[in-house]
């Protein structure tokens, strides 16, 4: 399988080079030259087996081909359960019993990994893959990540104590939740966390500048792990294919997904799974008040906005980095707008949805998942009767300072999160200035 750039100015390459490069040399994003359709089979029993089936067509000419099953076993070592939600309080008893009979509302729980957010799956896959591609004589590679919270923790956990790698995390000081900050600073060893005196956009600008600094890159082996990497995107198709194939086998219906969205990485993975033939109906995007996507899908020109801080901070994105891929996969704007819809959810609505969720749905959602739940409630209010799964992108205990006052009780962290919270955490202060980052990167590997 060959991989090409969305900007079309880069020679086609194989998956190994696309994974190592991250961004294509012409500034575009790598995409497979075509999305393979896999023959439908009985659903696989484990997520790791589904992941192997979904990813194998992309790795036909990879050095990792023979080890792919092993890599998937390690990366997908925790399941992504699809659970029915409690019926929403129905307008009539008849509606309530219809809903009870068909169990149309589901939650796809992607928060059972070490850092309790969906990014664990792909970060672990990428770490396994990059380890597998290393030659013994290669210098130590520094993985540089700018994060608004969850990416940095997932990448840190995935690369922690991994031979041949160091991780440098940049996050905006005071703009991530206390538990997110803990999850970034609790690793030590080969992981260094920096709290930057600036915004997430500053962090991202500094990281981009380093990654495009030719002189620096000649001196140190530098790589990124952000959501533009194919190694972050493709593995995520696995849990959509897994959930939808089991759902179809059981209910004889396609499963529709509502995906809480920031950079569109998770949503693009849902699209890949759908195009590969998984029984997926519609894909809807829920955003927070950063409404670049809802505006575009409503018919406006695509116009990136400055980022606004919201309760769902991992979705605080004004210029979704995977939009280029979404556009590449559709003939034109009309086709894209026909295929996918998006809606923004403001902070007040996020709060109200979290507060009502225990009674309405029998769960406590994180603020990101709440955006998706709200879209589900709207669809039901409009009379939509299809089977929908809201993608639960993080565990609510990660955002306890927002969630607990709204639901009126403590939310227990899952075991892996509790374990990392029990460790001490610290981060070094860093000015929002490229020279300071440059100094760190040139000393870290000496
Ligand atoms: C990263 C993240 C998102 C947004 O995912 P994208 O792939 O950037 O669209 C949503 N929710 C949580 C909890 C996240 O960590």
Short mmCIF file of C-alpha atoms in Angstrom, two decimals, residues 13-388:
data_model
loop_
_atom_site.label_atom_id
_atom_site.label_comp_id
_atom_site.label_asym_id
_atom_site.label_seq_id
_atom_site.Cartn_x
_atom_site.Cartn_y
_atom_site.Cartn_z
CA UNK A 13 5.87 6.28 0.05
CA UNK A 14 5.23 3.24 2.23
CA UNK A 15 3.72 3.17 5.70
CA UNK A 16 7.07 2.95 7.51
CA UNK A 17 8.32 6.21 6.04
CA UNK A 18 4.94 7.87 6.50
CA UNK A 19 4.93 6.85 10.19
CA UNK A 20 8.47 8.07 10.78
CA UNK A 21 7.95 11.36 8.97
CA UNK A 22 4.68 12.40 10.63
CA UNK A 23 3.99 15.36 8.34
CA UNK A 24 4.58 14.93 4.57
CA UNK A 25 7.53 16.97 3.19
CA UNK A 26 5.18 19.22 1.20
CA UNK A 27 3.40 20.24 4.40
CA UNK A 28 0.39 18.03 3.68
CA UNK A 29 -0.90 15.02 5.58
CA UNK A 30 -0.23 11.45 4.54
CA UNK A 31 -3.24 9.42 3.41
CA UNK A 32 -3.39 5.91 1.93
CA UNK A 33 -3.67 6.15 -1.87
CA UNK A 34 -6.93 4.27 -1.54
CA UNK A 35 -8.90 2.98 1.43
CA UNK A 36 -9.05 -0.82 1.20
CA UNK A 37 -12.34 -2.61 1.73
CA UNK A 38 -12.01 -5.69 3.87
CA UNK A 39 -14.22 -8.71 3.33
CA UNK A 40 -16.86 -8.94 5.98
CA UNK A 41 -16.36 -11.85 8.33
CA UNK A 42 -17.79 -12.86 11.67
CA UNK A 43 -16.85 -10.22 14.22
CA UNK A 44 -13.53 -10.90 15.90
CA UNK A 45 -13.68 -11.72 19.57
CA UNK A 46 -11.03 -9.25 20.75
CA UNK A 47 -10.34 -5.66 19.86
CA UNK A 48 -6.70 -6.60 19.15
CA UNK A 49 -7.83 -9.11 16.49
CA UNK A 50 -10.08 -6.54 14.85
CA UNK A 51 -7.22 -4.02 14.94
CA UNK A 52 -4.97 -6.49 13.16
CA UNK A 53 -7.56 -7.14 10.44
CA UNK A 54 -8.19 -3.41 9.96
CA UNK A 55 -4.51 -2.41 9.88
CA UNK A 56 -3.01 -5.32 7.93
CA UNK A 57 -3.87 -3.95 4.45
CA UNK A 58 -1.86 -0.80 5.21
CA UNK A 59 1.21 -2.77 6.34
CA UNK A 60 1.61 -5.18 3.40
CA UNK A 61 5.07 -3.81 2.52
CA UNK A 62 6.11 -2.74 6.02
CA UNK A 63 9.07 -4.00 8.03
CA UNK A 64 6.49 -4.45 10.76
CA UNK A 65 4.26 -6.75 8.72
CA UNK A 66 5.18 -9.98 10.52
CA UNK A 67 5.01 -8.32 13.93
CA UNK A 68 1.75 -6.47 13.37
CA UNK A 69 -0.39 -8.98 15.28
CA UNK A 70 1.96 -8.70 18.27
CA UNK A 71 1.96 -4.92 18.10
CA UNK A 72 -1.84 -4.90 18.09
CA UNK A 73 -1.94 -7.29 21.05
CA UNK A 74 0.23 -4.90 23.07
CA UNK A 75 -1.40 -1.66 21.93
CA UNK A 76 -5.00 -2.91 22.20
CA UNK A 77 -4.65 -4.76 25.49
CA UNK A 78 -7.80 -3.21 26.96
CA UNK A 79 -11.24 -3.43 25.39
CA UNK A 80 -13.51 -0.64 24.14
CA UNK A 81 -16.93 -1.77 25.40
CA UNK A 82 -20.13 -0.68 23.68
CA UNK A 83 -22.72 -0.36 26.44
CA UNK A 84 -26.44 0.39 26.17
CA UNK A 85 -27.43 3.65 27.84
CA UNK A 86 -30.43 3.83 30.10
CA UNK A 87 -33.48 5.01 28.18
CA UNK A 88 -33.87 8.73 28.18
CA UNK A 89 -36.98 9.86 30.01
CA UNK A 90 -39.45 9.41 27.21
CA UNK A 91 -42.33 11.70 26.33
CA UNK A 92 -44.76 8.80 26.44
CA UNK A 93 -44.81 5.33 27.92
CA UNK A 94 -45.11 3.80 24.51
CA UNK A 95 -41.97 5.58 23.34
CA UNK A 96 -40.27 4.40 26.50
CA UNK A 97 -41.13 0.77 25.88
CA UNK A 98 -40.12 0.99 22.22
CA UNK A 99 -36.80 2.35 23.28
CA UNK A 100 -36.40 -0.32 25.93
CA UNK A 101 -37.10 -3.00 23.34
CA UNK A 102 -34.63 -1.77 20.77
CA UNK A 103 -31.95 -0.37 23.08
CA UNK A 104 -30.97 2.24 20.54
CA UNK A 105 -28.68 4.38 22.66
CA UNK A 106 -25.14 3.25 23.29
CA UNK A 107 -21.91 4.53 24.74
CA UNK A 108 -18.62 3.48 23.18
CA UNK A 109 -16.27 3.61 26.16
CA UNK A 110 -12.77 4.50 25.03
CA UNK A 111 -11.45 5.42 28.47
CA UNK A 112 -10.15 2.13 29.86
CA UNK A 113 -6.48 2.75 29.07
CA UNK A 114 -3.63 3.99 31.28
CA UNK A 115 -4.56 7.69 30.96
CA UNK A 116 -8.33 7.21 30.73
CA UNK A 117 -8.84 8.80 27.30
CA UNK A 118 -9.15 7.36 23.77
CA UNK A 119 -5.73 8.65 22.78
CA UNK A 120 -4.14 5.74 24.70
CA UNK A 121 -4.93 3.29 21.90
CA UNK A 122 -3.16 5.07 19.10
CA UNK A 123 -0.34 6.46 21.25
CA UNK A 124 0.48 2.92 22.30
CA UNK A 125 0.29 1.69 18.73
CA UNK A 126 2.57 4.48 17.53
CA UNK A 127 5.08 3.77 20.31
CA UNK A 128 5.15 0.06 19.44
CA UNK A 129 5.48 0.82 15.73
CA UNK A 130 8.26 3.40 16.11
CA UNK A 131 10.14 1.05 18.46
CA UNK A 132 9.83 -1.70 15.87
CA UNK A 133 11.17 0.56 13.12
CA UNK A 134 14.25 1.63 15.09
CA UNK A 135 17.64 0.29 14.10
CA UNK A 136 19.97 -0.59 16.99
CA UNK A 137 22.48 2.13 16.06
CA UNK A 138 19.88 4.91 15.75
CA UNK A 139 20.37 7.89 18.12
CA UNK A 140 17.85 8.53 20.89
CA UNK A 141 14.71 10.04 19.38
CA UNK A 142 12.97 12.89 21.16
CA UNK A 143 9.21 12.82 20.78
CA UNK A 144 8.01 16.41 21.01
CA UNK A 145 4.34 16.96 21.87
CA UNK A 146 2.36 20.11 22.37
CA UNK A 147 -0.76 19.19 24.30
CA UNK A 148 -3.91 20.73 25.63
CA UNK A 149 -4.08 17.85 28.10
CA UNK A 150 -4.83 14.33 26.98
CA UNK A 151 -2.42 13.75 24.09
CA UNK A 152 0.65 14.48 26.19
CA UNK A 153 -0.37 12.05 28.92
CA UNK A 154 -1.17 9.25 26.46
CA UNK A 155 2.12 9.76 24.62
CA UNK A 156 4.08 9.95 27.90
CA UNK A 157 2.49 6.73 29.16
CA UNK A 158 3.13 4.97 25.84
CA UNK A 159 6.83 5.95 25.61
CA UNK A 160 7.66 5.88 29.34
CA UNK A 161 10.88 3.84 29.90
CA UNK A 162 10.89 2.80 26.27
CA UNK A 163 14.53 2.35 25.19
CA UNK A 164 15.71 4.78 22.51
CA UNK A 165 13.08 7.45 23.17
CA UNK A 166 12.71 10.61 25.20
CA UNK A 167 9.52 12.62 25.48
CA UNK A 168 9.27 16.40 25.80
CA UNK A 169 5.78 17.66 26.62
CA UNK A 170 4.69 21.29 26.31
CA UNK A 171 1.39 22.30 27.88
CA UNK A 172 -0.19 25.66 28.67
CA UNK A 173 0.32 26.41 32.35
CA UNK A 174 -2.98 26.73 34.23
CA UNK A 175 -5.10 25.78 31.20
CA UNK A 176 -5.38 22.04 31.78
CA UNK A 177 -7.34 20.43 34.62
CA UNK A 178 -5.33 19.66 37.80
CA UNK A 179 -5.63 15.94 37.09
CA UNK A 180 -4.56 16.43 33.49
CA UNK A 181 -1.50 18.34 34.75
CA UNK A 182 -0.77 15.48 37.12
CA UNK A 183 -1.06 13.01 34.27
CA UNK A 184 1.56 14.97 32.32
CA UNK A 185 4.04 15.42 35.15
CA UNK A 186 3.90 12.06 36.94
CA UNK A 187 6.20 9.99 34.69
CA UNK A 188 9.81 11.03 35.17
CA UNK A 189 12.65 8.91 33.72
CA UNK A 190 12.70 9.63 29.96
CA UNK A 191 9.66 11.96 30.08
CA UNK A 192 10.00 15.70 30.76
CA UNK A 193 6.94 17.92 31.18
CA UNK A 194 7.11 21.68 30.67
CA UNK A 195 4.38 24.09 31.74
CA UNK A 196 4.57 26.88 29.23
CA UNK A 197 3.71 30.43 30.20
CA UNK A 198 1.28 30.84 27.30
CA UNK A 199 -1.62 29.28 25.41
CA UNK A 200 -1.93 25.92 23.69
CA UNK A 201 -1.42 27.74 20.39
CA UNK A 202 1.94 29.01 21.73
CA UNK A 203 2.92 25.44 22.63
CA UNK A 204 1.95 24.21 19.20
CA UNK A 205 3.79 27.05 17.47
CA UNK A 206 6.97 26.28 19.42
CA UNK A 207 6.72 22.56 18.63
CA UNK A 208 6.11 23.25 14.93
CA UNK A 209 9.04 25.62 14.80
CA UNK A 210 11.33 22.97 16.29
CA UNK A 211 10.06 20.29 13.91
CA UNK A 212 10.70 22.52 10.90
CA UNK A 213 14.11 23.78 12.16
CA UNK A 214 16.45 22.05 9.72
CA UNK A 215 19.58 22.86 11.70
CA UNK A 216 18.08 21.48 14.90
CA UNK A 217 16.86 18.36 13.16
CA UNK A 218 20.34 17.71 11.82
CA UNK A 219 21.66 17.87 15.37
CA UNK A 220 19.01 15.86 17.22
CA UNK A 221 16.64 13.09 16.21
CA UNK A 222 13.24 14.66 16.61
CA UNK A 223 9.80 13.28 15.97
CA UNK A 224 6.26 14.26 16.80
CA UNK A 225 3.29 12.26 17.95
CA UNK A 226 0.43 14.61 17.29
CA UNK A 227 -2.80 13.69 15.63
CA UNK A 228 -1.59 14.40 12.09
CA UNK A 229 0.56 11.26 12.27
CA UNK A 230 -0.98 8.31 10.42
CA UNK A 231 0.19 6.18 13.34
CA UNK A 232 -2.25 8.11 15.51
CA UNK A 233 -5.10 8.03 13.03
CA UNK A 234 -5.36 4.58 11.45
CA UNK A 235 -5.29 2.48 14.66
CA UNK A 236 -8.36 4.35 15.88
CA UNK A 237 -10.42 2.83 13.07
CA UNK A 238 -10.18 -0.46 14.99
CA UNK A 239 -12.62 0.35 17.79
CA UNK A 240 -15.24 1.68 15.37
CA UNK A 241 -15.00 -1.45 13.22
CA UNK A 242 -15.09 -3.67 16.30
CA UNK A 243 -18.12 -2.01 17.88
CA UNK A 244 -20.08 -1.75 14.62
CA UNK A 245 -19.43 -5.34 13.52
CA UNK A 246 -20.55 -6.75 16.88
CA UNK A 247 -23.55 -4.45 16.92
CA UNK A 248 -24.63 -5.48 13.40
CA UNK A 249 -24.22 -9.18 14.20
CA UNK A 250 -26.42 -8.77 17.24
CA UNK A 251 -29.04 -6.28 16.09
CA UNK A 252 -28.94 -6.57 12.31
CA UNK A 253 -28.59 -2.79 12.06
CA UNK A 254 -25.75 -0.44 11.23
CA UNK A 255 -24.46 1.65 14.12
CA UNK A 256 -24.38 5.45 13.83
CA UNK A 257 -21.73 7.37 15.77
CA UNK A 258 -21.62 10.78 17.44
CA UNK A 259 -17.97 11.76 17.82
CA UNK A 260 -16.88 14.58 20.17
CA UNK A 261 -14.40 16.38 17.94
CA UNK A 262 -11.42 18.73 18.13
CA UNK A 263 -8.68 18.04 15.58
CA UNK A 264 -10.86 15.50 13.72
CA UNK A 265 -8.45 12.61 14.32
CA UNK A 266 -11.00 10.38 15.97
CA UNK A 267 -13.72 11.35 13.47
CA UNK A 268 -11.47 10.65 10.47
CA UNK A 269 -10.80 7.20 11.94
CA UNK A 270 -14.55 6.58 12.07
CA UNK A 271 -14.75 7.55 8.41
CA UNK A 272 -11.88 5.19 7.54
CA UNK A 273 -13.66 2.32 9.33
CA UNK A 274 -16.87 3.13 7.44
CA UNK A 275 -15.09 3.24 4.07
CA UNK A 276 -13.34 -0.05 4.86
CA UNK A 277 -16.75 -1.65 5.01
CA UNK A 278 -17.62 -1.68 8.71
CA UNK A 279 -21.41 -1.51 9.19
CA UNK A 280 -21.41 2.15 10.20
CA UNK A 281 -24.35 4.39 9.30
CA UNK A 282 -23.91 8.08 9.82
CA UNK A 283 -21.10 9.95 11.55
CA UNK A 284 -21.99 13.16 13.38
CA UNK A 285 -19.52 15.54 14.90
CA UNK A 286 -20.08 17.30 18.21
CA UNK A 287 -17.83 20.28 18.91
CA UNK A 288 -17.71 22.70 21.80
CA UNK A 289 -17.98 26.48 21.34
CA UNK A 290 -15.05 26.31 18.91
CA UNK A 291 -17.40 26.18 15.95
CA UNK A 292 -15.15 26.23 12.88
CA UNK A 293 -16.60 22.88 11.79
CA UNK A 294 -20.29 23.56 12.50
CA UNK A 295 -20.00 26.78 10.51
CA UNK A 296 -18.37 25.00 7.60
CA UNK A 297 -20.91 22.18 7.60
CA UNK A 298 -23.73 24.72 7.73
CA UNK A 299 -22.45 26.07 4.42
CA UNK A 300 -19.93 28.79 5.33
CA UNK A 301 -16.46 28.90 3.83
CA UNK A 302 -13.90 26.95 5.87
CA UNK A 303 -12.46 29.62 8.16
CA UNK A 304 -10.11 28.65 11.03
CA UNK A 305 -10.70 30.68 14.20
CA UNK A 306 -8.54 31.51 17.21
CA UNK A 307 -9.01 28.89 19.91
CA UNK A 308 -11.54 29.55 22.68
CA UNK A 309 -11.18 27.97 26.12
CA UNK A 310 -14.15 25.73 27.08
CA UNK A 311 -15.03 23.06 29.63
CA UNK A 312 -14.23 20.39 27.03
CA UNK A 313 -10.63 21.57 26.76
CA UNK A 314 -9.26 18.67 24.70
CA UNK A 315 -11.58 19.88 21.94
CA UNK A 316 -10.45 23.51 22.11
CA UNK A 317 -9.35 23.67 18.49
CA UNK A 318 -10.02 26.53 16.10
CA UNK A 319 -8.15 25.06 13.11
CA UNK A 320 -8.77 21.29 13.06
CA UNK A 321 -5.56 19.75 11.76
CA UNK A 322 -7.18 16.77 10.05
CA UNK A 323 -9.62 18.86 8.01
CA UNK A 324 -7.28 18.47 5.05
CA UNK A 325 -7.77 14.71 5.17
CA UNK A 326 -11.53 15.01 5.39
CA UNK A 327 -11.54 17.23 2.32
CA UNK A 328 -9.19 14.89 0.48
CA UNK A 329 -11.58 12.00 1.00
CA UNK A 330 -14.51 13.82 -0.63
CA UNK A 331 -14.95 15.07 -4.17
CA UNK A 332 -15.96 18.56 -3.13
CA UNK A 333 -17.50 20.59 -0.31
CA UNK A 334 -21.02 19.58 -1.32
CA UNK A 335 -20.21 15.87 -1.05
CA UNK A 336 -18.47 16.36 2.31
CA UNK A 337 -21.35 18.41 3.72
CA UNK A 338 -23.75 15.73 2.54
CA UNK A 339 -21.74 12.93 4.21
CA UNK A 340 -21.16 14.44 7.63
CA UNK A 341 -22.89 16.90 9.92
CA UNK A 342 -21.51 18.88 12.83
CA UNK A 343 -22.97 20.83 15.69
CA UNK A 344 -21.45 23.01 18.39
CA UNK A 345 -22.40 22.77 22.08
CA UNK A 346 -21.73 25.67 24.45
CA UNK A 347 -20.48 25.44 28.03
CA UNK A 348 -23.88 26.07 29.61
CA UNK A 349 -25.33 23.15 27.64
CA UNK A 350 -22.36 20.94 28.54
CA UNK A 351 -23.02 21.70 32.22
CA UNK A 352 -26.74 21.00 31.95
CA UNK A 353 -26.11 17.76 30.05
CA UNK A 354 -23.64 16.49 32.67
CA UNK A 355 -26.01 17.40 35.52
CA UNK A 356 -28.95 15.57 33.89
CA UNK A 357 -27.01 12.56 32.57
CA UNK A 358 -27.21 10.29 35.66
CA UNK A 359 -31.02 10.45 35.58
CA UNK A 360 -31.43 10.55 31.78
CA UNK A 361 -28.80 8.04 30.70
CA UNK A 362 -27.57 6.30 33.84
CA UNK A 363 -24.00 7.58 33.46
CA UNK A 364 -21.69 10.42 34.48
CA UNK A 365 -20.07 11.80 31.30
CA UNK A 366 -16.86 13.83 30.96
CA UNK A 367 -17.40 17.32 29.44
CA UNK A 368 -16.31 16.08 25.97
CA UNK A 369 -18.63 13.11 26.02
CA UNK A 370 -21.41 15.47 27.17
CA UNK A 371 -21.29 17.33 23.84
CA UNK A 372 -22.08 14.04 22.11
CA UNK A 373 -24.83 13.13 24.56
CA UNK A 374 -26.50 16.45 23.89
CA UNK A 375 -26.56 15.75 20.15
CA UNK A 376 -28.10 12.36 20.87
CA UNK A 377 -30.83 13.96 22.99
CA UNK A 378 -31.59 16.37 20.15
CA UNK A 379 -31.81 13.57 17.60
CA UNK A 380 -34.26 11.69 19.82
CA UNK A 381 -36.31 14.83 20.38
CA UNK A 382 -36.52 15.18 16.58
CA UNK A 383 -37.88 11.62 16.36
CA UNK A 384 -34.76 9.92 15.02
CA UNK A 385 -35.12 6.16 15.67
CA UNK A 386 -31.76 4.84 14.45
CA UNK A 387 -29.17 3.10 16.63
CA UNK A 388 -26.69 5.68 17.87
#
